[in-house]
Each structure stands twice: as structure tokens, then as C-alpha cells.
């Protein structure tokens, strides 16, 4: 005799939020961002404004305020958060199952 378990309802879809950035002032004119203790980018104060750079030193623009530069890095990282693999409660990567149709 086989017992059939009812399917559990699927979890509601969650919107992928941009990662939470932690900013620290590294020097008088340098601010550093991290995400989960990983370097995420930096702002260098220049004569022309707040120069934003990615974690790979890629220039991302010069902004009028530090807050504008911080917001720009947050927006820059948002697509990366959406492409990160989702994890289960145990911390393992969730795998998708390929479906075939006959």
C-alpha cells in the first residue's frame, strides 16, 4: 500500500531586494561599502564631487552628494542581488528541476 502525501502549497514569491550596504569612512576623503563583510565599492571625494567606484575599481560616476553616490551603488548592485542563487534554510543552493514534455 502506498501512501500519497498532498503537495505543500508553494511559498509566496518574494521580491529580491538590493543588498544592505554598510558604509564606513576609511579616510578623510574615502568611504568604503561592504555587503556581508565583502568589499562592494567606494566613494572618493574629489574637487568635482563624490566619485563612485565598484568593487573592481570601475568608475560608476561622479555625484553631487555622498548620499547620491551611495544610492547609485545600491542601485548598481540591485541586479546582482537578483541573479544570486537562492539558498534553502540549510544554506544549500536551490536547484531548479528541468521539466520535459512528451
PDB file of N, CA and C in Angstrom:
ATOM      1  N   UNK A   1       0.843  -1.173   0.000  1.00  0.00           N
ATOM      2  CA  UNK A   1       0.000   0.000   0.000  1.00  0.00           C
ATOM      3  C   UNK A   1       0.888   1.236   0.000  1.00  0.00           C
ATOM      4  N   UNK A   2       0.638   2.079  -0.937  1.00  0.00           N
ATOM      5  CA  UNK A   2       1.443   3.299  -1.000  1.00  0.00           C
ATOM      6  C   UNK A   2       0.635   4.464  -0.468  1.00  0.00           C
ATOM      7  N   UNK A   3       1.306   5.299   0.241  1.00  0.00           N
ATOM      8  CA  UNK A   3       0.614   6.480   0.746  1.00  0.00           C
ATOM      9  C   UNK A   3       1.069   7.680  -0.060  1.00  0.00           C
ATOM     10  N   UNK A   4       0.120   8.500  -0.406  1.00  0.00           N
ATOM     11  CA  UNK A   4       0.404   9.692  -1.198  1.00  0.00           C
ATOM     12  C   UNK A   4       0.238  10.900  -0.295  1.00  0.00           C
ATOM     13  N   UNK A   5       1.286  11.690  -0.228  1.00  0.00           N
ATOM     14  CA  UNK A   5       1.242  12.903   0.581  1.00  0.00           C
ATOM     15  C   UNK A   5       0.749  14.056  -0.283  1.00  0.00           C
ATOM     16  N   UNK A   6      -0.130  14.890   0.256  1.00  0.00           N
ATOM     17  CA  UNK A   6      -0.579  16.051  -0.528  1.00  0.00           C
ATOM     18  C   UNK A   6       0.582  17.011  -0.744  1.00  0.00           C
ATOM     19  N   UNK A   7       0.540  17.669  -1.864  1.00  0.00           N
ATOM     20  CA  UNK A   7       1.574  18.665  -2.159  1.00  0.00           C
ATOM     21  C   UNK A   7       1.416  19.855  -1.234  1.00  0.00           C
ATOM     22  N   UNK A   8       2.530  20.330  -0.725  1.00  0.00           N
ATOM     23  CA  UNK A   8       2.512  21.524   0.109  1.00  0.00           C
ATOM     24  C   UNK A   8       2.353  22.737  -0.789  1.00  0.00           C
ATOM     25  N   UNK A   9       1.615  23.724  -0.337  1.00  0.00           N
ATOM     26  CA  UNK A   9       1.491  24.928  -1.166  1.00  0.00           C
ATOM     27  C   UNK A   9       2.859  25.577  -1.335  1.00  0.00           C
ATOM     28  N   UNK A  10       3.073  26.130  -2.502  1.00  0.00           N
ATOM     29  CA  UNK A  10       4.362  26.773  -2.749  1.00  0.00           C
ATOM     30  C   UNK A  10       4.454  28.061  -1.948  1.00  0.00           C
ATOM     31  N   UNK A  11       5.668  28.421  -1.598  1.00  0.00           N
ATOM     32  CA  UNK A  11       5.894  29.648  -0.839  1.00  0.00           C
ATOM     33  C   UNK A  11       5.583  30.847  -1.721  1.00  0.00           C
ATOM     34  N   UNK A  12       5.049  31.905  -1.142  1.00  0.00           N
ATOM     35  CA  UNK A  12       4.762  33.092  -1.952  1.00  0.00           C
ATOM     36  C   UNK A  12       6.047  33.680  -2.510  1.00  0.00           C
ATOM     37  N   UNK A  13       5.947  34.220  -3.695  1.00  0.00           N
ATOM     38  CA  UNK A  13       7.118  34.833  -4.338  1.00  0.00           C
ATOM     39  C   UNK A  13       7.538  36.061  -3.543  1.00  0.00           C
ATOM     40  N   UNK A  14       8.848  36.217  -3.375  1.00  0.00           N
ATOM     41  CA  UNK A  14       9.377  37.376  -2.675  1.00  0.00           C
ATOM     42  C   UNK A  14      10.149  38.240  -3.654  1.00  0.00           C
ATOM     43  N   UNK A  15      10.001  39.519  -3.500  1.00  0.00           N
ATOM     44  CA  UNK A  15      10.774  40.443  -4.327  1.00  0.00           C
ATOM     45  C   UNK A  15      12.222  40.395  -3.863  1.00  0.00           C
ATOM     46  N   UNK A  16      13.127  40.438  -4.815  1.00  0.00           N
ATOM     47  CA  UNK A  16      14.548  40.439  -4.478  1.00  0.00           C
ATOM     48  C   UNK A  16      14.961  41.877  -4.212  1.00  0.00           C
ATOM     49  N   UNK A  17      15.389  42.115  -3.014  1.00  0.00           N
ATOM     50  CA  UNK A  17      15.798  43.468  -2.629  1.00  0.00           C
ATOM     51  C   UNK A  17      17.282  43.652  -2.905  1.00  0.00           C
ATOM     52  N   UNK A  18      17.650  44.893  -3.087  1.00  0.00           N
ATOM     53  CA  UNK A  18      19.067  45.200  -3.229  1.00  0.00           C
ATOM     54  C   UNK A  18      19.753  44.876  -1.904  1.00  0.00           C
ATOM     55  N   UNK A  19      21.004  44.500  -1.968  1.00  0.00           N
ATOM     56  CA  UNK A  19      21.697  44.133  -0.737  1.00  0.00           C
ATOM     57  C   UNK A  19      21.851  45.313   0.218  1.00  0.00           C
ATOM     58  N   UNK A  20      21.928  44.991   1.494  1.00  0.00           N
ATOM     59  CA  UNK A  20      22.129  46.024   2.507  1.00  0.00           C
ATOM     60  C   UNK A  20      23.607  46.414   2.529  1.00  0.00           C
ATOM     61  N   UNK A  21      23.875  47.661   2.246  1.00  0.00           N
ATOM     62  CA  UNK A  21      25.249  48.154   2.232  1.00  0.00           C
ATOM     63  C   UNK A  21      25.608  48.717   3.596  1.00  0.00           C
ATOM     64  N   UNK A  22      26.806  48.448   4.022  1.00  0.00           N
ATOM     65  CA  UNK A  22      27.347  49.040   5.238  1.00  0.00           C
ATOM     66  C   UNK A  22      28.475  49.973   4.814  1.00  0.00           C
ATOM     67  N   UNK A  23      28.361  51.240   5.163  1.00  0.00           N
ATOM     68  CA  UNK A  23      29.349  52.240   4.784  1.00  0.00           C
ATOM     69  C   UNK A  23      30.216  52.600   5.978  1.00  0.00           C
ATOM     70  N   UNK A  24      31.519  52.729   5.724  1.00  0.00           N
ATOM     71  CA  UNK A  24      32.471  53.177   6.747  1.00  0.00           C
ATOM     72  C   UNK A  24      33.394  54.215   6.123  1.00  0.00           C
ATOM     73  N   UNK A  25      33.760  55.193   6.920  1.00  0.00           N
ATOM     74  CA  UNK A  25      34.717  56.185   6.451  1.00  0.00           C
ATOM     75  C   UNK A  25      36.104  55.628   6.673  1.00  0.00           C
ATOM     76  N   UNK A  26      36.817  55.396   5.581  1.00  0.00           N
ATOM     77  CA  UNK A  26      38.148  54.793   5.652  1.00  0.00           C
ATOM     78  C   UNK A  26      39.243  55.842   5.817  1.00  0.00           C
ATOM     79  N   UNK A  27      38.992  57.026   5.312  1.00  0.00           N
ATOM     80  CA  UNK A  27      39.948  58.123   5.406  1.00  0.00           C
ATOM     81  C   UNK A  27      39.135  59.413   5.323  1.00  0.00           C
ATOM     82  N   UNK A  28      39.822  60.522   5.397  1.00  0.00           N
ATOM     83  CA  UNK A  28      39.138  61.812   5.370  1.00  0.00           C
ATOM     84  C   UNK A  28      38.288  61.988   4.119  1.00  0.00           C
ATOM     85  N   UNK A  29      38.733  61.417   3.004  1.00  0.00           N
ATOM     86  CA  UNK A  29      38.034  61.605   1.738  1.00  0.00           C
ATOM     87  C   UNK A  29      37.674  60.291   1.036  1.00  0.00           C
ATOM     88  N   UNK A  30      37.568  59.205   1.798  1.00  0.00           N
ATOM     89  CA  UNK A  30      37.232  57.902   1.215  1.00  0.00           C
ATOM     90  C   UNK A  30      36.206  57.187   2.093  1.00  0.00           C
ATOM     91  N   UNK A  31      35.143  56.710   1.443  1.00  0.00           N
ATOM     92  CA  UNK A  31      34.109  55.929   2.115  1.00  0.00           C
ATOM     93  C   UNK A  31      34.045  54.561   1.437  1.00  0.00           C
ATOM     94  N   UNK A  32      33.982  53.513   2.234  1.00  0.00           N
ATOM     95  CA  UNK A  32      34.027  52.143   1.719  1.00  0.00           C
ATOM     96  C   UNK A  32      32.720  51.430   2.038  1.00  0.00           C
ATOM     97  N   UNK A  33      32.205  50.691   1.056  1.00  0.00           N
ATOM     98  CA  UNK A  33      30.971  49.931   1.231  1.00  0.00           C
ATOM     99  C   UNK A  33      31.276  48.439   1.267  1.00  0.00           C
ATOM    100  N   UNK A  34      30.540  47.747   2.136  1.00  0.00           N
ATOM    101  CA  UNK A  34      30.627  46.285   2.187  1.00  0.00           C
ATOM    102  C   UNK A  34      29.214  45.712   2.181  1.00  0.00           C
ATOM    103  N   UNK A  35      29.117  44.479   1.689  1.00  0.00           N
ATOM    104  CA  UNK A  35      27.891  43.696   1.743  1.00  0.00           C
ATOM    105  C   UNK A  35      28.287  42.344   2.307  1.00  0.00           C
ATOM    106  N   UNK A  36      27.697  41.960   3.416  1.00  0.00           N
ATOM    107  CA  UNK A  36      28.033  40.681   4.067  1.00  0.00           C
ATOM    108  C   UNK A  36      29.543  40.546   4.264  1.00  0.00           C
ATOM    109  N   UNK A  37      30.179  41.600   4.736  1.00  0.00           N
ATOM    110  CA  UNK A  37      31.621  41.650   5.000  1.00  0.00           C
ATOM    111  C   UNK A  37      32.488  41.509   3.748  1.00  0.00           C
ATOM    112  N   UNK A  38      31.907  41.689   2.577  1.00  0.00           N
ATOM    113  CA  UNK A  38      32.662  41.658   1.316  1.00  0.00           C
ATOM    114  C   UNK A  38      32.718  43.075   0.756  1.00  0.00           C
ATOM    115  N   UNK A  39      33.889  43.466   0.258  1.00  0.00           N
ATOM    116  CA  UNK A  39      34.073  44.787  -0.333  1.00  0.00           C
ATOM    117  C   UNK A  39      33.115  44.962  -1.504  1.00  0.00           C
ATOM    118  N   UNK A  40      32.369  46.081  -1.530  1.00  0.00           N
ATOM    119  CA  UNK A  40      31.364  46.302  -2.565  1.00  0.00           C
ATOM    120  C   UNK A  40      31.640  47.537  -3.425  1.00  0.00           C
ATOM    121  N   UNK A  41      32.492  48.434  -2.955  1.00  0.00           N
ATOM    122  CA  UNK A  41      32.789  49.637  -3.722  1.00  0.00           C
ATOM    123  C   UNK A  41      33.244  50.747  -2.797  1.00  0.00           C
ATOM    124  N   UNK A  42      33.536  51.905  -3.392  1.00  0.00           N
ATOM    125  CA  UNK A  42      33.990  53.022  -2.573  1.00  0.00           C
ATOM    126  C   UNK A  42      33.662  54.351  -3.219  1.00  0.00           C
ATOM    127  N   UNK A  43      33.674  55.369  -2.400  1.00  0.00           N
ATOM    128  CA  UNK A  43      33.477  56.750  -2.836  1.00  0.00           C
ATOM    129  C   UNK A  43      34.731  57.524  -2.466  1.00  0.00           C
ATOM    130  N   UNK A  44      35.262  58.253  -3.421  1.00  0.00           N
ATOM    131  CA  UNK A  44      36.410  59.126  -3.184  1.00  0.00           C
ATOM    132  C   UNK A  44      35.939  60.566  -3.386  1.00  0.00           C
ATOM    133  N   UNK A  45      36.175  61.411  -2.404  1.00  0.00           N
ATOM    134  CA  UNK A  45      35.788  62.816  -2.503  1.00  0.00           C
ATOM    135  C   UNK A  45      36.836  63.525  -3.353  1.00  0.00           C
ATOM    136  N   UNK A  46      36.380  64.180  -4.421  1.00  0.00           N
ATOM    137  CA  UNK A  46      37.278  64.889  -5.330  1.00  0.00           C
ATOM    138  C   UNK A  46      36.827  66.341  -5.454  1.00  0.00           C
ATOM    139  N   UNK A  47      37.600  67.138  -6.157  1.00  0.00           N
ATOM    140  CA  UNK A  47      37.218  68.526  -6.395  1.00  0.00           C
ATOM    141  C   UNK A  47      35.918  68.636  -7.189  1.00  0.00           C
ATOM    142  N   UNK A  48      35.631  67.621  -8.025  1.00  0.00           N
ATOM    143  CA  UNK A  48      34.428  67.678  -8.855  1.00  0.00           C
ATOM    144  C   UNK A  48      33.214  67.000  -8.223  1.00  0.00           C
ATOM    145  N   UNK A  49      33.383  66.354  -7.086  1.00  0.00           N
ATOM    146  CA  UNK A  49      32.243  65.719  -6.430  1.00  0.00           C
ATOM    147  C   UNK A  49      32.632  64.411  -5.759  1.00  0.00           C
ATOM    148  N   UNK A  50      31.654  63.545  -5.635  1.00  0.00           N
ATOM    149  CA  UNK A  50      31.841  62.244  -4.986  1.00  0.00           C
ATOM    150  C   UNK A  50      31.949  61.173  -6.064  1.00  0.00           C
ATOM    151  N   UNK A  51      33.182  60.715  -6.307  1.00  0.00           N
ATOM    152  CA  UNK A  51      33.454  59.744  -7.369  1.00  0.00           C
ATOM    153  C   UNK A  51      33.202  58.333  -6.838  1.00  0.00           C
ATOM    154  N   UNK A  52      32.242  57.659  -7.468  1.00  0.00           N
ATOM    155  CA  UNK A  52      31.861  56.309  -7.058  1.00  0.00           C
ATOM    156  C   UNK A  52      32.576  55.272  -7.907  1.00  0.00           C
ATOM    157  N   UNK A  53      33.056  54.211  -7.248  1.00  0.00           N
ATOM    158  CA  UNK A  53      33.737  53.116  -7.944  1.00  0.00           C
ATOM    159  C   UNK A  53      33.175  51.784  -7.453  1.00  0.00           C
ATOM    160  N   UNK A  54      33.137  50.809  -8.344  1.00  0.00           N
ATOM    161  CA  UNK A  54      32.655  49.475  -7.991  1.00  0.00           C
ATOM    162  C   UNK A  54      33.729  48.734  -7.189  1.00  0.00           C
ATOM    163  N   UNK A  55      33.419  47.529  -6.821  1.00  0.00           N
ATOM    164  CA  UNK A  55      34.375  46.691  -6.089  1.00  0.00           C
ATOM    165  C   UNK A  55      35.604  46.376  -6.924  1.00  0.00           C
ATOM    166  N   UNK A  56      35.486  46.535  -8.248  1.00  0.00           N
ATOM    167  CA  UNK A  56      36.617  46.272  -9.150  1.00  0.00           C
ATOM    168  C   UNK A  56      37.238  47.565  -9.659  1.00  0.00           C
ATOM    169  N   UNK A  57      37.002  48.660  -8.918  1.00  0.00           N
ATOM    170  CA  UNK A  57      37.542  49.991  -9.232  1.00  0.00           C
ATOM    171  C   UNK A  57      37.002  50.560 -10.543  1.00  0.00           C
ATOM    172  N   UNK A  58      35.897  50.030 -11.021  1.00  0.00           N
ATOM    173  CA  UNK A  58      35.246  50.550 -12.224  1.00  0.00           C
ATOM    174  C   UNK A  58      34.570  51.875 -11.867  1.00  0.00           C
ATOM    175  N   UNK A  59      34.870  52.957 -12.585  1.00  0.00           N
ATOM    176  CA  UNK A  59      34.213  54.240 -12.299  1.00  0.00           C
ATOM    177  C   UNK A  59      32.719  54.146 -12.599  1.00  0.00           C
ATOM    178  N   UNK A  60      31.894  54.554 -11.640  1.00  0.00           N
ATOM    179  CA  UNK A  60      30.441  54.499 -11.805  1.00  0.00           C
ATOM    180  C   UNK A  60      29.803  55.879 -11.845  1.00  0.00           C
ATOM    181  N   UNK A  61      30.617  56.921 -11.842  1.00  0.00           N
ATOM    182  CA  UNK A  61      30.085  58.271 -11.950  1.00  0.00           C
ATOM    183  C   UNK A  61      30.543  59.172 -10.826  1.00  0.00           C
ATOM    184  N   UNK A  62      30.313  60.467 -11.016  1.00  0.00           N
ATOM    185  CA  UNK A  62      30.632  61.473 -10.010  1.00  0.00           C
ATOM    186  C   UNK A  62      29.311  62.134  -9.633  1.00  0.00           C
ATOM    187  N   UNK A  63      29.066  62.243  -8.339  1.00  0.00           N
ATOM    188  CA  UNK A  63      27.775  62.708  -7.831  1.00  0.00           C
ATOM    189  C   UNK A  63      27.943  63.967  -6.987  1.00  0.00           C
ATOM    190  N   UNK A  64      26.865  64.728  -6.862  1.00  0.00           N
ATOM    191  CA  UNK A  64      26.899  65.978  -6.108  1.00  0.00           C
ATOM    192  C   UNK A  64      27.002  65.756  -4.609  1.00  0.00           C
ATOM    193  N   UNK A  65      26.438  64.654  -4.129  1.00  0.00           N
ATOM    194  CA  UNK A  65      26.470  64.395  -2.689  1.00  0.00           C
ATOM    195  C   UNK A  65      26.899  62.952  -2.429  1.00  0.00           C
ATOM    196  N   UNK A  66      27.349  62.724  -1.222  1.00  0.00           N
ATOM    197  CA  UNK A  66      27.739  61.368  -0.824  1.00  0.00           C
ATOM    198  C   UNK A  66      26.511  60.464  -0.850  1.00  0.00           C
ATOM    199  N   UNK A  67      25.381  60.997  -0.416  1.00  0.00           N
ATOM    200  CA  UNK A  67      24.140  60.209  -0.400  1.00  0.00           C
ATOM    201  C   UNK A  67      23.749  59.777  -1.817  1.00  0.00           C
ATOM    202  N   UNK A  68      23.879  60.672  -2.793  1.00  0.00           N
ATOM    203  CA  UNK A  68      23.574  60.321  -4.188  1.00  0.00           C
ATOM    204  C   UNK A  68      24.491  59.199  -4.668  1.00  0.00           C
ATOM    205  N   UNK A  69      25.760  59.272  -4.321  1.00  0.00           N
ATOM    206  CA  UNK A  69      26.712  58.235  -4.717  1.00  0.00           C
ATOM    207  C   UNK A  69      26.372  56.912  -4.031  1.00  0.00           C
ATOM    208  N   UNK A  70      26.008  56.959  -2.760  1.00  0.00           N
ATOM    209  CA  UNK A  70      25.629  55.750  -2.041  1.00  0.00           C
ATOM    210  C   UNK A  70      24.389  55.112  -2.679  1.00  0.00           C
ATOM    211  N   UNK A  71      23.402  55.933  -3.010  1.00  0.00           N
ATOM    212  CA  UNK A  71      22.194  55.426  -3.658  1.00  0.00           C
ATOM    213  C   UNK A  71      22.513  54.802  -5.012  1.00  0.00           C
ATOM    214  N   UNK A  72      23.446  55.402  -5.739  1.00  0.00           N
ATOM    215  CA  UNK A  72      23.831  54.870  -7.047  1.00  0.00           C
ATOM    216  C   UNK A  72      24.485  53.496  -6.919  1.00  0.00           C
ATOM    217  N   UNK A  73      25.323  53.299  -5.907  1.00  0.00           N
ATOM    218  CA  UNK A  73      25.933  51.984  -5.719  1.00  0.00           C
ATOM    219  C   UNK A  73      24.862  50.967  -5.332  1.00  0.00           C
ATOM    220  N   UNK A  74      23.935  51.373  -4.509  1.00  0.00           N
ATOM    221  CA  UNK A  74      22.837  50.497  -4.118  1.00  0.00           C
ATOM    222  C   UNK A  74      22.067  50.042  -5.361  1.00  0.00           C
ATOM    223  N   UNK A  75      21.747  50.966  -6.249  1.00  0.00           N
ATOM    224  CA  UNK A  75      21.044  50.638  -7.488  1.00  0.00           C
ATOM    225  C   UNK A  75      21.898  49.773  -8.403  1.00  0.00           C
ATOM    226  N   UNK A  76      23.194  50.040  -8.445  1.00  0.00           N
ATOM    227  CA  UNK A  76      24.117  49.269  -9.284  1.00  0.00           C
ATOM    228  C   UNK A  76      24.167  47.810  -8.841  1.00  0.00           C
ATOM    229  N   UNK A  77      24.079  47.580  -7.536  1.00  0.00           N
ATOM    230  CA  UNK A  77      24.176  46.226  -7.006  1.00  0.00           C
ATOM    231  C   UNK A  77      22.849  45.478  -7.026  1.00  0.00           C
ATOM    232  N   UNK A  78      21.735  46.159  -7.187  1.00  0.00           N
ATOM    233  CA  UNK A  78      20.421  45.512  -7.157  1.00  0.00           C
ATOM    234  C   UNK A  78      20.293  44.400  -8.192  1.00  0.00           C
ATOM    235  N   UNK A  79      20.711  44.592  -9.451  1.00  0.00           N
ATOM    236  CA  UNK A  79      20.599  43.482 -10.407  1.00  0.00           C
ATOM    237  C   UNK A  79      21.437  42.278  -9.989  1.00  0.00           C
ATOM    238  N   UNK A  80      22.573  42.507  -9.349  1.00  0.00           N
ATOM    239  CA  UNK A  80      23.414  41.394  -8.899  1.00  0.00           C
ATOM    240  C   UNK A  80      22.704  40.585  -7.824  1.00  0.00           C
ATOM    241  N   UNK A  81      21.939  41.244  -6.984  1.00  0.00           N
ATOM    242  CA  UNK A  81      21.206  40.533  -5.937  1.00  0.00           C
ATOM    243  C   UNK A  81      20.160  39.630  -6.547  1.00  0.00           C
ATOM    244  N   UNK A  82      19.538  40.068  -7.639  1.00  0.00           N
ATOM    245  CA  UNK A  82      18.508  39.261  -8.285  1.00  0.00           C
ATOM    246  C   UNK A  82      19.083  38.018  -8.942  1.00  0.00           C
ATOM    247  N   UNK A  83      20.357  38.061  -9.344  1.00  0.00           N
ATOM    248  CA  UNK A  83      20.951  36.911 -10.022  1.00  0.00           C
ATOM    249  C   UNK A  83      21.663  35.956  -9.079  1.00  0.00           C
ATOM    250  N   UNK A  84      21.756  36.304  -7.794  1.00  0.00           N
ATOM    251  CA  UNK A  84      22.397  35.406  -6.841  1.00  0.00           C
ATOM    252  C   UNK A  84      21.553  34.155  -6.663  1.00  0.00           C
ATOM    253  N   UNK A  85      22.189  32.988  -6.521  1.00  0.00           N
ATOM    254  CA  UNK A  85      21.409  31.775  -6.299  1.00  0.00           C
ATOM    255  C   UNK A  85      20.694  31.840  -4.954  1.00  0.00           C
ATOM    256  N   UNK A  86      19.445  31.407  -4.951  1.00  0.00           N
ATOM    257  CA  UNK A  86      18.693  31.383  -3.704  1.00  0.00           C
ATOM    258  C   UNK A  86      19.165  30.197  -2.885  1.00  0.00           C
ATOM    259  N   UNK A  87      19.105  30.324  -1.590  1.00  0.00           N
ATOM    260  CA  UNK A  87      19.544  29.241  -0.726  1.00  0.00           C
ATOM    261  C   UNK A  87      18.387  28.752   0.121  1.00  0.00           C
ATOM    262  N   UNK A  88      18.475  27.504   0.532  1.00  0.00           N
ATOM    263  CA  UNK A  88      17.475  26.952   1.431  1.00  0.00           C
ATOM    264  C   UNK A  88      17.845  27.320   2.844  1.00  0.00           C
ATOM    265  N   UNK A  89      17.003  26.945   3.789  1.00  0.00           N
ATOM    266  CA  UNK A  89      17.265  27.263   5.191  1.00  0.00           C
ATOM    267  C   UNK A  89      18.577  26.657   5.665  1.00  0.00           C
ATOM    268  N   UNK A  90      18.959  25.538   5.085  1.00  0.00           N
ATOM    269  CA  UNK A  90      20.203  24.885   5.488  1.00  0.00           C
ATOM    270  C   UNK A  90      21.415  25.505   4.809  1.00  0.00           C
ATOM    271  N   UNK A  91      21.205  26.497   3.933  1.00  0.00           N
ATOM    272  CA  UNK A  91      22.323  27.181   3.294  1.00  0.00           C
ATOM    273  C   UNK A  91      22.793  26.534   2.000  1.00  0.00           C
ATOM    274  N   UNK A  92      22.038  25.566   1.511  1.00  0.00           N
ATOM    275  CA  UNK A  92      22.416  24.924   0.252  1.00  0.00           C
ATOM    276  C   UNK A  92      21.760  25.669  -0.900  1.00  0.00           C
ATOM    277  N   UNK A  93      22.398  25.629  -2.054  1.00  0.00           N
ATOM    278  CA  UNK A  93      21.821  26.267  -3.226  1.00  0.00           C
ATOM    279  C   UNK A  93      20.575  25.512  -3.653  1.00  0.00           C
ATOM    280  N   UNK A  94      19.555  26.249  -4.010  1.00  0.00           N
ATOM    281  CA  UNK A  94      18.327  25.645  -4.503  1.00  0.00           C
ATOM    282  C   UNK A  94      18.500  25.343  -5.972  1.00  0.00           C
ATOM    283  N   UNK A  95      18.203  24.142  -6.354  1.00  0.00           N
ATOM    284  CA  UNK A  95      18.333  23.742  -7.758  1.00  0.00           C
ATOM    285  C   UNK A  95      16.964  23.702  -8.402  1.00  0.00           C
ATOM    286  N   UNK A  96      16.935  24.100  -9.631  1.00  0.00           N
ATOM    287  CA  UNK A  96      15.681  24.001 -10.358  1.00  0.00           C
ATOM    288  C   UNK A  96      15.670  22.681 -11.113  1.00  0.00           C
ATOM    289  N   UNK A  97      14.500  22.123 -11.231  1.00  0.00           N
ATOM    290  CA  UNK A  97      14.375  20.850 -11.941  1.00  0.00           C
ATOM    291  C   UNK A  97      13.937  21.126 -13.373  1.00  0.00           C
ATOM    292  N   UNK A  98      14.628  20.500 -14.274  1.00  0.00           N
ATOM    293  CA  UNK A  98      14.262  20.647 -15.673  1.00  0.00           C
ATOM    294  C   UNK A  98      13.027  19.801 -15.930  1.00  0.00           C
ATOM    295  N   UNK A  99      12.086  20.374 -16.631  1.00  0.00           N
ATOM    296  CA  UNK A  99      10.865  19.646 -16.952  1.00  0.00           C
ATOM    297  C   UNK A  99      10.870  19.315 -18.421  1.00  0.00           C
ATOM    298  N   UNK A 100      10.459  18.118 -18.727  1.00  0.00           N
ATOM    299  CA  UNK A 100      10.367  17.708 -20.121  1.00  0.00           C
ATOM    300  C   UNK A 100       8.910  17.419 -20.427  1.00  0.00           C
ATOM    301  N   UNK A 101       8.531  17.713 -21.602  1.00  0.00           N
ATOM    302  CA  UNK A 101       7.158  17.445 -22.044  1.00  0.00           C
ATOM    303  C   UNK A 101       7.210  16.421 -23.150  1.00  0.00           C
ATOM    304  N   UNK A 102       6.366  15.427 -23.042  1.00  0.00           N
ATOM    305  CA  UNK A 102       6.348  14.363 -24.052  1.00  0.00           C
ATOM    306  C   UNK A 102       5.441  14.729 -25.195  1.00  0.00           C
TER     307      UNK A 102
END
